[in-house]
């Protein structure tokens, strides 16, 4: 079974631009979560989608948004990029929503904002 | 609010020695607890999880962890370190308190000396 795939793997943008990251979950998984990983702040939860609905949201500004499609694929968007948005963005999928379901992580998208 | 503290940002052991990575959590309700491993340029992989069943949890690659409620700890151990264990390890907590969002510790980088 194919794992979680994230595209692109690497991205370089400049301040003020916007960016869209994509995540394809494991086949049959209906929950997708997004995390931001930085050296300073560590791993922080961004949001979770289940059956096209946002179930949970972390403490990030409104510039960070996401959505999930009917095939469970998910995208996250960051508008008006800031230098501090440089990070590894990880996507994780699970069969359903809830801590009893193991989250499988993708390799991440490394975003650099110049 | 929930939190996770991992003592020691770096731990160094000799190959064949005991591995002990420390994790303390705070949660006002029964928690789910997790250990993840991250190899360079990869996403996170679940090592093991505690979900209120047995307090001693066995995971992959010979790792285990013991849930001690009185000490609010969930330390990760492995009897004999292998060079391939060198990676970063994250402890995480989830509960109704955080709407079941995963709250991660800051991580511990394990170095294995030959």
PDB file of C-alpha atoms in Angstrom, chain A residues 1 4 51 63 87 100 103 113:
ATOM      1  CA  UNK A   1       0.000   0.000   0.000  1.00  0.00           C
ATOM      2  CA  UNK A   4       1.287   9.344   2.450  1.00  0.00           C
ATOM      3  CA  UNK A  51     -14.747  13.756   5.572  1.00  0.00           C
ATOM      4  CA  UNK A  63      -3.268  33.097   6.767  1.00  0.00           C
ATOM      5  CA  UNK A  87       9.395  25.199   8.053  1.00  0.00           C
ATOM      6  CA  UNK A 100      -7.047   5.446  18.798  1.00  0.00           C
ATOM      7  CA  UNK A 103      -1.418   8.610  12.197  1.00  0.00           C
ATOM      8  CA  UNK A 113      10.618  31.877   2.533  1.00  0.00           C
TER       9      UNK A 113
END
